[in-house]
C-alpha atoms as an extended CHARMM CRD file, in Angstrom:
* protein
*
       281  EXT
         1         1  MET       CA              5.1510000000      186.2530000000      132.7810000000  PROA      1               0.0000000000
         2         2  ASN       CA              2.3640000000      189.0290000000      132.3870000000  PROA      2               0.0000000000
         3         3  LYS       CA             -1.2510000000      188.4190000000      132.7200000000  PROA      3               0.0000000000
         4         4  LYS       CA             -2.7610000000      187.8580000000      129.6990000000  PROA      4               0.0000000000
         5         5  GLU       CA              0.3630000000      185.4920000000      128.9780000000  PROA      5               0.0000000000
         6         6  TRP       CA             -0.4530000000      183.3900000000      131.8790000000  PROA      6               0.0000000000
         7         7  ASP       CA             -4.4100000000      182.9860000000      131.1570000000  PROA      7               0.0000000000
         8         8  THR       CA             -3.3070000000      181.7290000000      127.7170000000  PROA      8               0.0000000000
         9         9  ALA       CA             -2.7660000000      178.3100000000      129.5660000000  PROA      9               0.0000000000
        10        10  SER       CA             -3.2170000000      178.9990000000      133.0290000000  PROA      10              0.0000000000
        11        11  LEU       CA             -6.6380000000      178.2200000000      135.7080000000  PROA      11              0.0000000000
        12        12  GLY       CA             -7.7490000000      181.7440000000      135.3990000000  PROA      12              0.0000000000
        13        13  VAL       CA            -11.1640000000      180.8040000000      134.6010000000  PROA      13              0.0000000000
        14        14  THR       CA            -11.8320000000      179.5070000000      137.8380000000  PROA      14              0.0000000000
        15        15  TYR       CA            -11.1760000000      182.7230000000      139.4530000000  PROA      15              0.0000000000
        16        16  GLN       CA            -14.0820000000      184.2300000000      136.8290000000  PROA      16              0.0000000000
        17        17  MET       CA            -16.0800000000      180.9600000000      137.4190000000  PROA      17              0.0000000000
        18        18  THR       CA            -15.9070000000      182.6400000000      140.9960000000  PROA      18              0.0000000000
        19        19  LEU       CA            -16.3710000000      186.2080000000      140.7890000000  PROA      19              0.0000000000
        20        20  ASP       CA            -19.3420000000      185.2530000000      138.8560000000  PROA      20              0.0000000000
        21        21  SER       CA            -21.0440000000      183.3580000000      141.2520000000  PROA      21              0.0000000000
        22        22  PHE       CA            -21.4230000000      187.0470000000      143.3860000000  PROA      22              0.0000000000
        23        23  LEU       CA            -22.6620000000      188.7090000000      139.8270000000  PROA      23              0.0000000000
        24        24  SER       CA            -25.5510000000      187.1980000000      139.6030000000  PROA      24              0.0000000000
        25        25  ASP       CA            -28.8260000000      189.2100000000      139.5380000000  PROA      25              0.0000000000
        26        26  HSD       CA            -30.3440000000      187.1060000000      142.7760000000  PROA      26              0.0000000000
        27        27  TYR       CA            -27.1340000000      187.7330000000      145.2090000000  PROA      27              0.0000000000
        28        28  HSD       CA            -27.1250000000      189.9650000000      147.4150000000  PROA      28              0.0000000000
        29        29  ALA       CA            -25.0490000000      190.5050000000      150.9250000000  PROA      29              0.0000000000
        30        30  PRO       CA            -25.9740000000      189.1250000000      153.8540000000  PROA      30              0.0000000000
        31        31  SER       CA            -28.1940000000      191.2240000000      155.9100000000  PROA      31              0.0000000000
        32        32  ARG       CA            -24.6830000000      190.8910000000      159.5340000000  PROA      32              0.0000000000
        33        33  ARG       CA            -22.6640000000      191.9790000000      157.4250000000  PROA      33              0.0000000000
        34        34  PHE       CA            -21.3090000000      196.4650000000      156.8070000000  PROA      34              0.0000000000
        35        35  ASP       CA            -24.2000000000      198.7710000000      155.3040000000  PROA      35              0.0000000000
        36        36  HSD       CA            -22.0840000000      199.9800000000      151.9200000000  PROA      36              0.0000000000
        37        37  TYR       CA            -21.7420000000      196.5240000000      151.2820000000  PROA      37              0.0000000000
        38        38  GLU       CA            -24.4500000000      196.0850000000      148.7690000000  PROA      38              0.0000000000
        39        39  GLU       CA            -23.5660000000      198.8800000000      147.2910000000  PROA      39              0.0000000000
        40        40  ALA       CA            -20.0890000000      197.9080000000      146.3200000000  PROA      40              0.0000000000
        41        41  LEU       CA            -21.5370000000      194.9020000000      145.1000000000  PROA      41              0.0000000000
        42        42  ASN       CA            -23.8110000000      196.7860000000      142.7120000000  PROA      42              0.0000000000
        43        43  LYS       CA            -21.2110000000      198.9860000000      141.7890000000  PROA      43              0.0000000000
        44        44  LEU       CA            -19.2890000000      195.4520000000      140.4350000000  PROA      44              0.0000000000
        45        45  LYS       CA            -22.2360000000      194.7260000000      138.9440000000  PROA      45              0.0000000000
        46        46  GLU       CA            -20.9830000000      197.2380000000      135.9720000000  PROA      46              0.0000000000
        47        47  MET       CA            -18.4750000000      195.1080000000      135.0780000000  PROA      47              0.0000000000
        48        48  LYS       CA            -20.7230000000      192.8370000000      132.4960000000  PROA      48              0.0000000000
        49        49  GLN       CA            -20.9780000000      196.1980000000      131.0150000000  PROA      49              0.0000000000
        50        50  TYR       CA            -17.3560000000      196.2240000000      129.6820000000  PROA      50              0.0000000000
        51        51  ARG       CA            -14.7650000000      193.7910000000      127.8340000000  PROA      51              0.0000000000
        52        52  GLY       CA            -11.5640000000      195.6600000000      128.8170000000  PROA      52              0.0000000000
        53        53  TRP       CA             -9.8000000000      194.3500000000      131.1190000000  PROA      53              0.0000000000
        54        54  GLN       CA             -8.4350000000      197.8980000000      132.5760000000  PROA      54              0.0000000000
        55        55  LYS       CA            -12.3960000000      199.2200000000      132.7800000000  PROA      55              0.0000000000
        56        56  LYS       CA            -13.2730000000      196.1550000000      134.5770000000  PROA      56              0.0000000000
        57        57  LYS       CA            -10.2220000000      196.5210000000      137.4150000000  PROA      57              0.0000000000
        58        58  TYR       CA            -10.9070000000      199.9180000000      137.9790000000  PROA      58              0.0000000000
        59        59  ILE       CA            -14.8770000000      199.5100000000      138.8760000000  PROA      59              0.0000000000
        60        60  ALA       CA            -13.1660000000      197.0460000000      141.2200000000  PROA      60              0.0000000000
        61        61  HSD       CA            -11.0910000000      199.1590000000      143.1730000000  PROA      61              0.0000000000
        62        62  GLN       CA            -14.3090000000      202.1340000000      142.9590000000  PROA      62              0.0000000000
        63        63  ALA       CA            -15.8630000000      199.3910000000      144.9820000000  PROA      63              0.0000000000
        64        64  LEU       CA            -13.0990000000      198.6220000000      147.1540000000  PROA      64              0.0000000000
        65        65  LEU       CA            -13.3030000000      202.9120000000      147.9160000000  PROA      65              0.0000000000
        66        66  ILE       CA            -16.9540000000      201.9920000000      148.2850000000  PROA      66              0.0000000000
        67        67  CYS       CA            -16.4030000000      199.1990000000      151.1260000000  PROA      67              0.0000000000
        68        68  ARG       CA            -12.9000000000      197.9070000000      152.1700000000  PROA      68              0.0000000000
        69        69  ASP       CA            -14.2650000000      194.9690000000      153.4130000000  PROA      69              0.0000000000
        70        70  CYS       CA            -16.2590000000      193.6900000000      150.1850000000  PROA      70              0.0000000000
        71        71  ILE       CA            -14.1440000000      189.6160000000      149.6690000000  PROA      71              0.0000000000
        72        72  GLU       CA            -16.0490000000      190.2420000000      145.9040000000  PROA      72              0.0000000000
        73        73  ALA       CA            -14.2140000000      193.3990000000      145.3400000000  PROA      73              0.0000000000
        74        74  TYR       CA            -10.7250000000      191.7320000000      146.3630000000  PROA      74              0.0000000000
        75        75  LEU       CA            -11.9610000000      188.5140000000      143.8860000000  PROA      75              0.0000000000
        76        76  ALA       CA            -12.4580000000      190.9170000000      141.0690000000  PROA      76              0.0000000000
        77        77  MET       CA             -9.3510000000      193.0740000000      141.3580000000  PROA      77              0.0000000000
        78        78  GLY       CA             -7.2920000000      189.9480000000      141.5020000000  PROA      78              0.0000000000
        79        79  LEU       CA             -8.5750000000      188.6290000000      138.5590000000  PROA      79              0.0000000000
        80        80  TYR       CA             -8.1970000000      192.1640000000      136.5650000000  PROA      80              0.0000000000
        81        81  CYS       CA             -4.7250000000      192.5110000000      137.5140000000  PROA      81              0.0000000000
        82        82  ASP       CA             -1.8060000000      192.5000000000      134.6390000000  PROA      82              0.0000000000
        83        83  ASP       CA              0.6200000000      190.7640000000      136.8090000000  PROA      83              0.0000000000
        84        84  MET       CA              0.2950000000      187.1910000000      138.3620000000  PROA      84              0.0000000000
        85        85  PHE       CA              2.2390000000      188.2530000000      141.7980000000  PROA      85              0.0000000000
        86        86  GLU       CA              0.2980000000      191.6510000000      141.9040000000  PROA      86              0.0000000000
        87        87  THR       CA             -2.9510000000      189.1320000000      141.9310000000  PROA      87              0.0000000000
        88        88  LEU       CA             -1.8850000000      186.9850000000      144.4060000000  PROA      88              0.0000000000
        89        89  LYS       CA             -1.0010000000      190.3540000000      147.0560000000  PROA      89              0.0000000000
        90        90  ILE       CA             -4.4050000000      191.1280000000      146.5300000000  PROA      90              0.0000000000
        91        91  TYR       CA             -5.9360000000      187.7210000000      146.8930000000  PROA      91              0.0000000000
        92        92  LYS       CA             -3.8850000000      187.2430000000      150.1000000000  PROA      92              0.0000000000
        93        93  GLN       CA             -5.7610000000      190.1750000000      151.4160000000  PROA      93              0.0000000000
        94        94  GLY       CA             -8.5980000000      189.3630000000      150.3300000000  PROA      94              0.0000000000
        95        95  MET       CA             -8.5180000000      185.1950000000      151.7550000000  PROA      95              0.0000000000
        96        96  GLU       CA             -7.0760000000      186.5250000000      155.2760000000  PROA      96              0.0000000000
        97        97  LEU       CA            -10.2350000000      189.3650000000      155.5090000000  PROA      97              0.0000000000
        98        98  ALA       CA            -12.6600000000      186.9710000000      154.9190000000  PROA      98              0.0000000000
        99        99  THR       CA            -11.3850000000      184.9850000000      157.4140000000  PROA      99              0.0000000000
       100       100  MET       CA            -10.8790000000      187.3950000000      160.4870000000  PROA      100             0.0000000000
       101       101  ASN       CA            -15.0170000000      188.1440000000      159.4830000000  PROA      101             0.0000000000
       102       102  LEU       CA            -16.0480000000      185.1430000000      160.2630000000  PROA      102             0.0000000000
       103       103  GLY       CA            -13.2280000000      184.4550000000      163.1750000000  PROA      103             0.0000000000
       104       104  ARG       CA            -11.1950000000      181.8710000000      164.7640000000  PROA      104             0.0000000000
       105       105  ASP       CA            -14.0720000000      179.9890000000      166.2720000000  PROA      105             0.0000000000
       106       106  TYR       CA            -16.3420000000      179.8770000000      163.8630000000  PROA      106             0.0000000000
       107       107  PHE       CA            -14.8870000000      176.9120000000      162.3050000000  PROA      107             0.0000000000
       108       108  ARG       CA            -14.8580000000      175.3090000000      165.7620000000  PROA      108             0.0000000000
       109       109  GLN       CA            -18.5630000000      174.4530000000      165.7020000000  PROA      109             0.0000000000
       110       110  PRO       CA            -19.8270000000      170.9830000000      165.3430000000  PROA      110             0.0000000000
       111       111  ILE       CA            -20.1620000000      171.2450000000      161.6230000000  PROA      111             0.0000000000
       112       112  SER       CA            -19.4410000000      168.1580000000      158.8200000000  PROA      112             0.0000000000
       113       113  ASP       CA            -19.5530000000      171.4570000000      156.0010000000  PROA      113             0.0000000000
       114       114  PHE       CA            -19.0980000000      174.4800000000      156.1830000000  PROA      114             0.0000000000
       115       115  TYR       CA            -19.5260000000      174.8840000000      152.6530000000  PROA      115             0.0000000000
       116       116  GLN       CA            -23.8200000000      174.4910000000      152.9230000000  PROA      116             0.0000000000
       117       117  ILE       CA            -23.7800000000      177.7330000000      155.5150000000  PROA      117             0.0000000000
       118       118  GLU       CA            -24.1280000000      180.6960000000      153.0330000000  PROA      118             0.0000000000
       119       119  GLU       CA            -22.5260000000      183.1000000000      155.0320000000  PROA      119             0.0000000000
       120       120  ALA       CA            -19.2370000000      180.5730000000      155.1120000000  PROA      120             0.0000000000
       121       121  LYS       CA            -19.5860000000      180.2500000000      151.1100000000  PROA      121             0.0000000000
       122       122  THR       CA            -17.2350000000      183.9470000000      150.6600000000  PROA      122             0.0000000000
       123       123  PHE       CA            -15.1890000000      182.7510000000      152.5380000000  PROA      123             0.0000000000
       124       124  PHE       CA            -14.6880000000      179.6450000000      150.7610000000  PROA      124             0.0000000000
       125       125  HSD       CA            -14.6210000000      181.3700000000      147.1340000000  PROA      125             0.0000000000
       126       126  MET       CA            -11.8180000000      183.7900000000      148.5700000000  PROA      126             0.0000000000
       127       127  LYS       CA             -9.4690000000      180.8530000000      149.8330000000  PROA      127             0.0000000000
       128       128  PHE       CA             -9.8980000000      179.1940000000      146.6700000000  PROA      128             0.0000000000
       129       129  ALA       CA             -8.6700000000      181.6150000000      144.7460000000  PROA      129             0.0000000000
       130       130  TYR       CA             -5.9020000000      182.7820000000      146.3790000000  PROA      130             0.0000000000
       131       131  ALA       CA             -4.9480000000      178.5860000000      146.5920000000  PROA      131             0.0000000000
       132       132  CYS       CA             -5.2910000000      178.5910000000      143.1410000000  PROA      132             0.0000000000
       133       133  ALA       CA             -3.2180000000      181.3190000000      142.6850000000  PROA      133             0.0000000000
       134       134  LEU       CA             -0.7540000000      180.2510000000      144.5030000000  PROA      134             0.0000000000
       135       135  TYR       CA             -0.6930000000      176.7910000000      142.3980000000  PROA      135             0.0000000000
       136       136  GLU       CA             -0.3390000000      178.4190000000      138.9280000000  PROA      136             0.0000000000
       137       137  VAL       CA              3.1130000000      180.7980000000      141.0810000000  PROA      137             0.0000000000
       138       138  GLY       CA              4.4190000000      177.5930000000      141.6200000000  PROA      138             0.0000000000
       139       139  TYR       CA              3.7490000000      178.2170000000      145.6900000000  PROA      139             0.0000000000
       140       140  MET       CA              2.8970000000      174.4140000000      145.5280000000  PROA      140             0.0000000000
       141       141  ARG       CA              3.3600000000      173.6690000000      149.5720000000  PROA      141             0.0000000000
       142       142  ARG       CA              1.8430000000      176.6440000000      150.3910000000  PROA      142             0.0000000000
       143       143  SER       CA             -0.7090000000      175.8130000000      147.8500000000  PROA      143             0.0000000000
       144       144  LEU       CA             -1.5720000000      172.5260000000      149.2630000000  PROA      144             0.0000000000
       145       145  ALA       CA             -1.9150000000      173.9890000000      152.4600000000  PROA      145             0.0000000000
       146       146  GLN       CA             -4.8140000000      176.1370000000      151.3730000000  PROA      146             0.0000000000
       147       147  PHE       CA             -6.4990000000      173.8620000000      149.3000000000  PROA      147             0.0000000000
       148       148  GLN       CA             -6.4220000000      171.0080000000      152.4070000000  PROA      148             0.0000000000
       149       149  GLU       CA             -8.0950000000      173.6190000000      154.7640000000  PROA      149             0.0000000000
       150       150  VAL       CA            -10.4880000000      173.6570000000      152.4370000000  PROA      150             0.0000000000
       151       151  LEU       CA            -10.8660000000      170.1560000000      151.7250000000  PROA      151             0.0000000000
       152       152  SER       CA            -11.3120000000      169.8780000000      155.7030000000  PROA      152             0.0000000000
       153       153  LEU       CA            -14.2150000000      171.9930000000      156.2600000000  PROA      153             0.0000000000
       154       154  ASN       CA            -15.7280000000      171.1120000000      152.5700000000  PROA      154             0.0000000000
       155       155  PRO       CA            -15.1640000000      167.5890000000      152.5240000000  PROA      155             0.0000000000
       156       156  SER       CA            -18.1360000000      167.2660000000      149.4840000000  PROA      156             0.0000000000
       157       157  ASP       CA            -15.3040000000      168.8810000000      147.7170000000  PROA      157             0.0000000000
       158       158  VAL       CA            -17.8410000000      171.5710000000      145.6550000000  PROA      158             0.0000000000
       159       159  PHE       CA            -14.6050000000      172.9290000000      143.9780000000  PROA      159             0.0000000000
       160       160  GLY       CA            -13.1300000000      170.0260000000      142.8200000000  PROA      160             0.0000000000
       161       161  VAL       CA            -10.1120000000      170.2890000000      145.4820000000  PROA      161             0.0000000000
       162       162  ARG       CA             -8.9180000000      166.9920000000      145.6910000000  PROA      162             0.0000000000
       163       163  TYR       CA             -7.7590000000      167.4510000000      141.9370000000  PROA      163             0.0000000000
       164       164  TYR       CA             -4.8980000000      170.3790000000      142.8760000000  PROA      164             0.0000000000
       165       165  LEU       CA             -3.7620000000      168.1290000000      145.5230000000  PROA      165             0.0000000000
       166       166  TYR       CA             -3.6190000000      164.8420000000      143.4900000000  PROA      166             0.0000000000
       167       167  ALA       CA             -1.4640000000      167.1360000000      140.9830000000  PROA      167             0.0000000000
       168       168  GLY       CA              0.0870000000      168.6360000000      144.0750000000  PROA      168             0.0000000000
       169       169  PHE       CA              1.2050000000      165.1040000000      145.9790000000  PROA      169             0.0000000000
       170       170  LEU       CA              2.6230000000      164.1480000000      142.1620000000  PROA      170             0.0000000000
       171       171  TYR       CA              4.6440000000      166.5970000000      141.4920000000  PROA      171             0.0000000000
       172       172  LEU       CA              6.2190000000      166.8310000000      145.2440000000  PROA      172             0.0000000000
       173       173  GLU       CA              6.6370000000      162.8400000000      145.2680000000  PROA      173             0.0000000000
       174       174  GLU       CA              4.1770000000      162.2980000000      148.5090000000  PROA      174             0.0000000000
       175       175  TYR       CA              3.0330000000      158.7580000000      147.4470000000  PROA      175             0.0000000000
       176       176  ASP       CA              1.5650000000      158.1140000000      150.6410000000  PROA      176             0.0000000000
       177       177  GLN       CA             -1.1580000000      161.0810000000      150.4890000000  PROA      177             0.0000000000
       178       178  PHE       CA             -2.2950000000      160.3840000000      146.9380000000  PROA      178             0.0000000000
       179       179  LYS       CA             -3.0100000000      156.9190000000      147.9820000000  PROA      179             0.0000000000
       180       180  GLN       CA             -4.8060000000      158.0140000000      150.8810000000  PROA      180             0.0000000000
       181       181  LEU       CA             -6.8780000000      160.9850000000      149.0790000000  PROA      181             0.0000000000
       182       182  TYR       CA             -7.7420000000      158.5180000000      146.4240000000  PROA      182             0.0000000000
       183       183  GLU       CA             -8.5030000000      156.2750000000      148.2560000000  PROA      183             0.0000000000
       184       184  ARG       CA            -11.1860000000      158.9690000000      150.6090000000  PROA      184             0.0000000000
       185       185  TYR       CA            -12.9400000000      159.7100000000      147.0880000000  PROA      185             0.0000000000
       186       186  PRO       CA            -13.0400000000      156.3280000000      145.2220000000  PROA      186             0.0000000000
       187       187  LYS       CA            -15.8050000000      157.5320000000      142.2630000000  PROA      187             0.0000000000
       188       188  GLN       CA            -14.2010000000      157.6380000000      138.9480000000  PROA      188             0.0000000000
       189       189  ASP       CA            -13.9470000000      160.1930000000      137.0770000000  PROA      189             0.0000000000
       190       190  THR       CA            -11.1420000000      161.1900000000      133.8530000000  PROA      190             0.0000000000
       191       191  PHE       CA             -9.2710000000      163.0500000000      136.5610000000  PROA      191             0.0000000000
       192       192  THR       CA             -8.5990000000      160.7130000000      138.9930000000  PROA      192             0.0000000000
       193       193  LEU       CA             -8.0160000000      157.9510000000      135.9700000000  PROA      193             0.0000000000
       194       194  TYR       CA             -5.5040000000      160.0560000000      134.4200000000  PROA      194             0.0000000000
       195       195  ALA       CA             -3.7980000000      160.9740000000      137.9560000000  PROA      195             0.0000000000
       196       196  ASN       CA             -3.4830000000      157.1740000000      138.9690000000  PROA      196             0.0000000000
       197       197  PHE       CA             -1.4810000000      156.9180000000      135.6290000000  PROA      197             0.0000000000
       198       198  LEU       CA              0.9060000000      158.8080000000      136.5600000000  PROA      198             0.0000000000
       199       199  TYR       CA              0.6210000000      157.8430000000      139.7390000000  PROA      199             0.0000000000
       200       200  TYR       CA              2.2760000000      154.1600000000      138.6570000000  PROA      200             0.0000000000
       201       201  TYR       CA              4.3200000000      156.1070000000      135.9930000000  PROA      201             0.0000000000
       202       202  LYS       CA              5.8570000000      157.9420000000      138.0720000000  PROA      202             0.0000000000
       203       203  LYS       CA              6.5850000000      155.3060000000      140.8320000000  PROA      203             0.0000000000
       204       204  GLN       CA              8.0080000000      153.1990000000      137.9150000000  PROA      204             0.0000000000
       205       205  MET       CA              4.8900000000      150.7200000000      138.3030000000  PROA      205             0.0000000000
       206       206  LEU       CA              4.9880000000      151.0880000000      134.3450000000  PROA      206             0.0000000000
       207       207  ASN       CA              2.7600000000      146.8250000000      134.3270000000  PROA      207             0.0000000000
       208       208  GLU       CA              0.0850000000      149.1120000000      136.7330000000  PROA      208             0.0000000000
       209       209  ALA       CA              0.2280000000      151.8040000000      134.5580000000  PROA      209             0.0000000000
       210       210  LYS       CA             -0.3050000000      150.1630000000      130.8950000000  PROA      210             0.0000000000
       211       211  VAL       CA             -3.4240000000      148.5360000000      132.4100000000  PROA      211             0.0000000000
       212       212  LEU       CA             -4.9390000000      152.1800000000      133.1090000000  PROA      212             0.0000000000
       213       213  LEU       CA             -3.9890000000      153.2990000000      128.7650000000  PROA      213             0.0000000000
       214       214  HSD       CA             -7.1220000000      151.4710000000      127.3200000000  PROA      214             0.0000000000
       215       215  PRO       CA             -9.9510000000      153.1910000000      129.8500000000  PROA      215             0.0000000000
       216       216  MET       CA             -8.0390000000      156.5650000000      129.7650000000  PROA      216             0.0000000000
       217       217  MET       CA             -8.5720000000      156.7850000000      125.9260000000  PROA      217             0.0000000000
       218       218  GLU       CA            -11.9830000000      155.7490000000      126.5430000000  PROA      218             0.0000000000
       219       219  TYR       CA            -12.2920000000      158.3970000000      129.5160000000  PROA      219             0.0000000000
       220       220  ASN       CA            -11.1890000000      161.2810000000      127.0560000000  PROA      220             0.0000000000
       221       221  PRO       CA             -8.7000000000      160.3940000000      124.2440000000  PROA      221             0.0000000000
       222       222  TYR       CA             -8.2400000000      164.4430000000      123.6170000000  PROA      222             0.0000000000
       223       223  LEU       CA             -6.1940000000      164.2660000000      127.1640000000  PROA      223             0.0000000000
       224       224  TYR       CA             -4.7740000000      161.5340000000      126.6560000000  PROA      224             0.0000000000
       225       225  GLU       CA             -3.5150000000      163.0140000000      122.6140000000  PROA      225             0.0000000000
       226       226  ILE       CA             -2.5830000000      166.0010000000      124.1380000000  PROA      226             0.0000000000
       227       227  MET       CA             -0.1380000000      164.1150000000      126.7700000000  PROA      227             0.0000000000
       228       228  ALA       CA              1.2820000000      162.4650000000      124.0480000000  PROA      228             0.0000000000
       229       229  TYR       CA              1.9050000000      165.0430000000      121.9090000000  PROA      229             0.0000000000
       230       230  GLU       CA             -0.5670000000      163.9290000000      119.0330000000  PROA      230             0.0000000000
       231       231  ARG       CA             -2.9750000000      167.1710000000      119.5680000000  PROA      231             0.0000000000
       232       232  MET       CA             -2.4350000000      170.3170000000      120.1800000000  PROA      232             0.0000000000
       233       233  ASN       CA             -3.5870000000      171.9280000000      123.4900000000  PROA      233             0.0000000000
       234       234  ASN       CA             -5.7360000000      174.1430000000      121.7760000000  PROA      234             0.0000000000
       235       235  ALA       CA             -9.5010000000      173.8050000000      123.5170000000  PROA      235             0.0000000000
       236       236  THR       CA            -11.2000000000      176.2860000000      125.4810000000  PROA      236             0.0000000000
       237       237  ILE       CA            -11.1590000000      175.9090000000      129.4910000000  PROA      237             0.0000000000
       238       238  LYS       CA            -15.2540000000      176.2410000000      129.7590000000  PROA      238             0.0000000000
       239       239  LYS       CA            -17.4800000000      176.7890000000      133.2440000000  PROA      239             0.0000000000
       240       240  LYS       CA            -19.2560000000      173.3340000000      132.0930000000  PROA      240             0.0000000000
       241       241  PHE       CA            -17.6580000000      171.0120000000      129.8040000000  PROA      241             0.0000000000
       242       242  ALA       CA            -18.8080000000      167.1570000000      129.3320000000  PROA      242             0.0000000000
       243       243  PRO       CA            -17.2820000000      164.1210000000      129.9940000000  PROA      243             0.0000000000
       244       244  GLY       CA            -14.4580000000      163.1440000000      126.7870000000  PROA      244             0.0000000000
       245       245  SER       CA            -14.7910000000      166.5260000000      125.2740000000  PROA      245             0.0000000000
       246       246  GLY       CA            -11.8210000000      168.6480000000      124.4820000000  PROA      246             0.0000000000
       247       247  GLU       CA            -12.9110000000      171.0430000000      127.0230000000  PROA      247             0.0000000000
       248       248  GLU       CA            -12.5490000000      168.4160000000      129.6850000000  PROA      248             0.0000000000
       249       249  ALA       CA             -9.2290000000      168.1230000000      128.5540000000  PROA      249             0.0000000000
       250       250  ALA       CA             -7.8950000000      171.0560000000      128.6430000000  PROA      250             0.0000000000
       251       251  TYR       CA             -8.9550000000      171.2450000000      131.9400000000  PROA      251             0.0000000000
       252       252  CYS       CA             -7.1740000000      168.3970000000      133.0970000000  PROA      252             0.0000000000
       253       253  ILE       CA             -4.0020000000      169.4370000000      131.5470000000  PROA      253             0.0000000000
       254       254  ALA       CA             -4.0960000000      172.9030000000      132.7060000000  PROA      254             0.0000000000
       255       255  ILE       CA             -3.3490000000      171.2180000000      136.5030000000  PROA      255             0.0000000000
       256       256  LEU       CA             -1.3830000000      168.2900000000      136.0040000000  PROA      256             0.0000000000
       257       257  GLN       CA              1.1900000000      170.4270000000      133.6310000000  PROA      257             0.0000000000
       258       258  LYS       CA              2.8480000000      170.7180000000      136.6330000000  PROA      258             0.0000000000
       259       259  VAL       CA              3.1440000000      166.4310000000      136.7050000000  PROA      259             0.0000000000
       260       260  THR       CA              3.6830000000      165.4770000000      133.0200000000  PROA      260             0.0000000000
       261       261  ASN       CA              5.9700000000      169.0440000000      132.3920000000  PROA      261             0.0000000000
       262       262  GLY       CA              8.3460000000      167.4140000000      134.3150000000  PROA      262             0.0000000000
       263       263  LEU       CA              8.1630000000      163.8430000000      132.6540000000  PROA      263             0.0000000000
       264       264  GLU       CA             10.3750000000      163.8040000000      129.9070000000  PROA      264             0.0000000000
       265       265  TYR       CA              9.7820000000      160.2980000000      128.4050000000  PROA      265             0.0000000000
       266       266  LEU       CA              6.2530000000      159.9860000000      128.9460000000  PROA      266             0.0000000000
       267       267  PRO       CA              4.6800000000      160.8190000000      125.0930000000  PROA      267             0.0000000000
       268       268  ASN       CA              7.1150000000      158.4730000000      123.8520000000  PROA      268             0.0000000000
       269       269  PHE       CA              5.9960000000      155.7830000000      126.3280000000  PROA      269             0.0000000000
       270       270  LEU       CA              2.1900000000      156.9040000000      125.3850000000  PROA      270             0.0000000000
       271       271  VAL       CA              2.5070000000      156.5700000000      122.2630000000  PROA      271             0.0000000000
       272       272  ARG       CA              4.7170000000      153.4350000000      122.1010000000  PROA      272             0.0000000000
       273       273  GLU       CA              2.1190000000      151.4410000000      124.7120000000  PROA      273             0.0000000000
       274       274  LYS       CA             -0.5390000000      152.4590000000      122.0720000000  PROA      274             0.0000000000
       275       275  ARG       CA              1.3090000000      150.9220000000      119.4400000000  PROA      275             0.0000000000
       276       276  ASN       CA              2.3100000000      148.4270000000      121.7470000000  PROA      276             0.0000000000
       277       277  GLU       CA              5.4110000000      147.5820000000      121.1350000000  PROA      277             0.0000000000
       278       278  PRO       CA              7.9020000000      146.2510000000      123.5120000000  PROA      278             0.0000000000
       279       279  THR       CA              9.8060000000      148.4020000000      126.0170000000  PROA      279             0.0000000000
       280       280  PRO       CA             13.0650000000      149.1350000000      125.5320000000  PROA      280             0.0000000000
       281       281  ALA       CA             16.1230000000      147.4040000000      127.4080000000  PROA      281             0.0000000000
């Protein structure tokens, strides 16, 4: 699978969102970083002038030649690679460098949420992108380990890491961990509602699953229709989306697809219960 095919229905937008935060005009490298870091970041901003992937990748490579410690250049290189496994390799290098730059003792400080510290944000963006790449490739346990580390250091969950964890726990059928996380973040939204439905469905607690069908359709009917095969998943994932929108459905299904793909009879169940047909004996 090449990168173009991969990004068609993947989480590639999350990498772009991460990169964009470093290409904004107000962002500057912290003063404690290396002398050429700021120069490399300025080189990366040239990517705004081009649409072609190869040109963007070339600019990212030039930025790395200016400063081998520019984490944002690794992020850009990985985003514009042609192969997903090459992306994974580059993101791993960037994540390891970001971790090394802070040092192991850095995270032993008595701080409740490290994302509040400006100098740690590069580390979080890189680690999140690496975890997403692992998730896409299918290295589920490795990706969940990375996501759990991000969440433990950033309990306010800026990146929505818990959504990936919900899906991963359901995929691996680690139901106790799913429920523990669900109880830790009780706020109801479209994703958690659908994830909770899938939890009941996979455990064959069908009566509990049925109770959630009506609120699911109220929260986001597009997502229901995609899961029931009543609608094609052709919405574009965007940086910001309104609750109940097709864009929200596309974002949710991009993460949940690894769970729903293995549920052969899920569409039939959804359609049948929507019509209030009796469950076959």
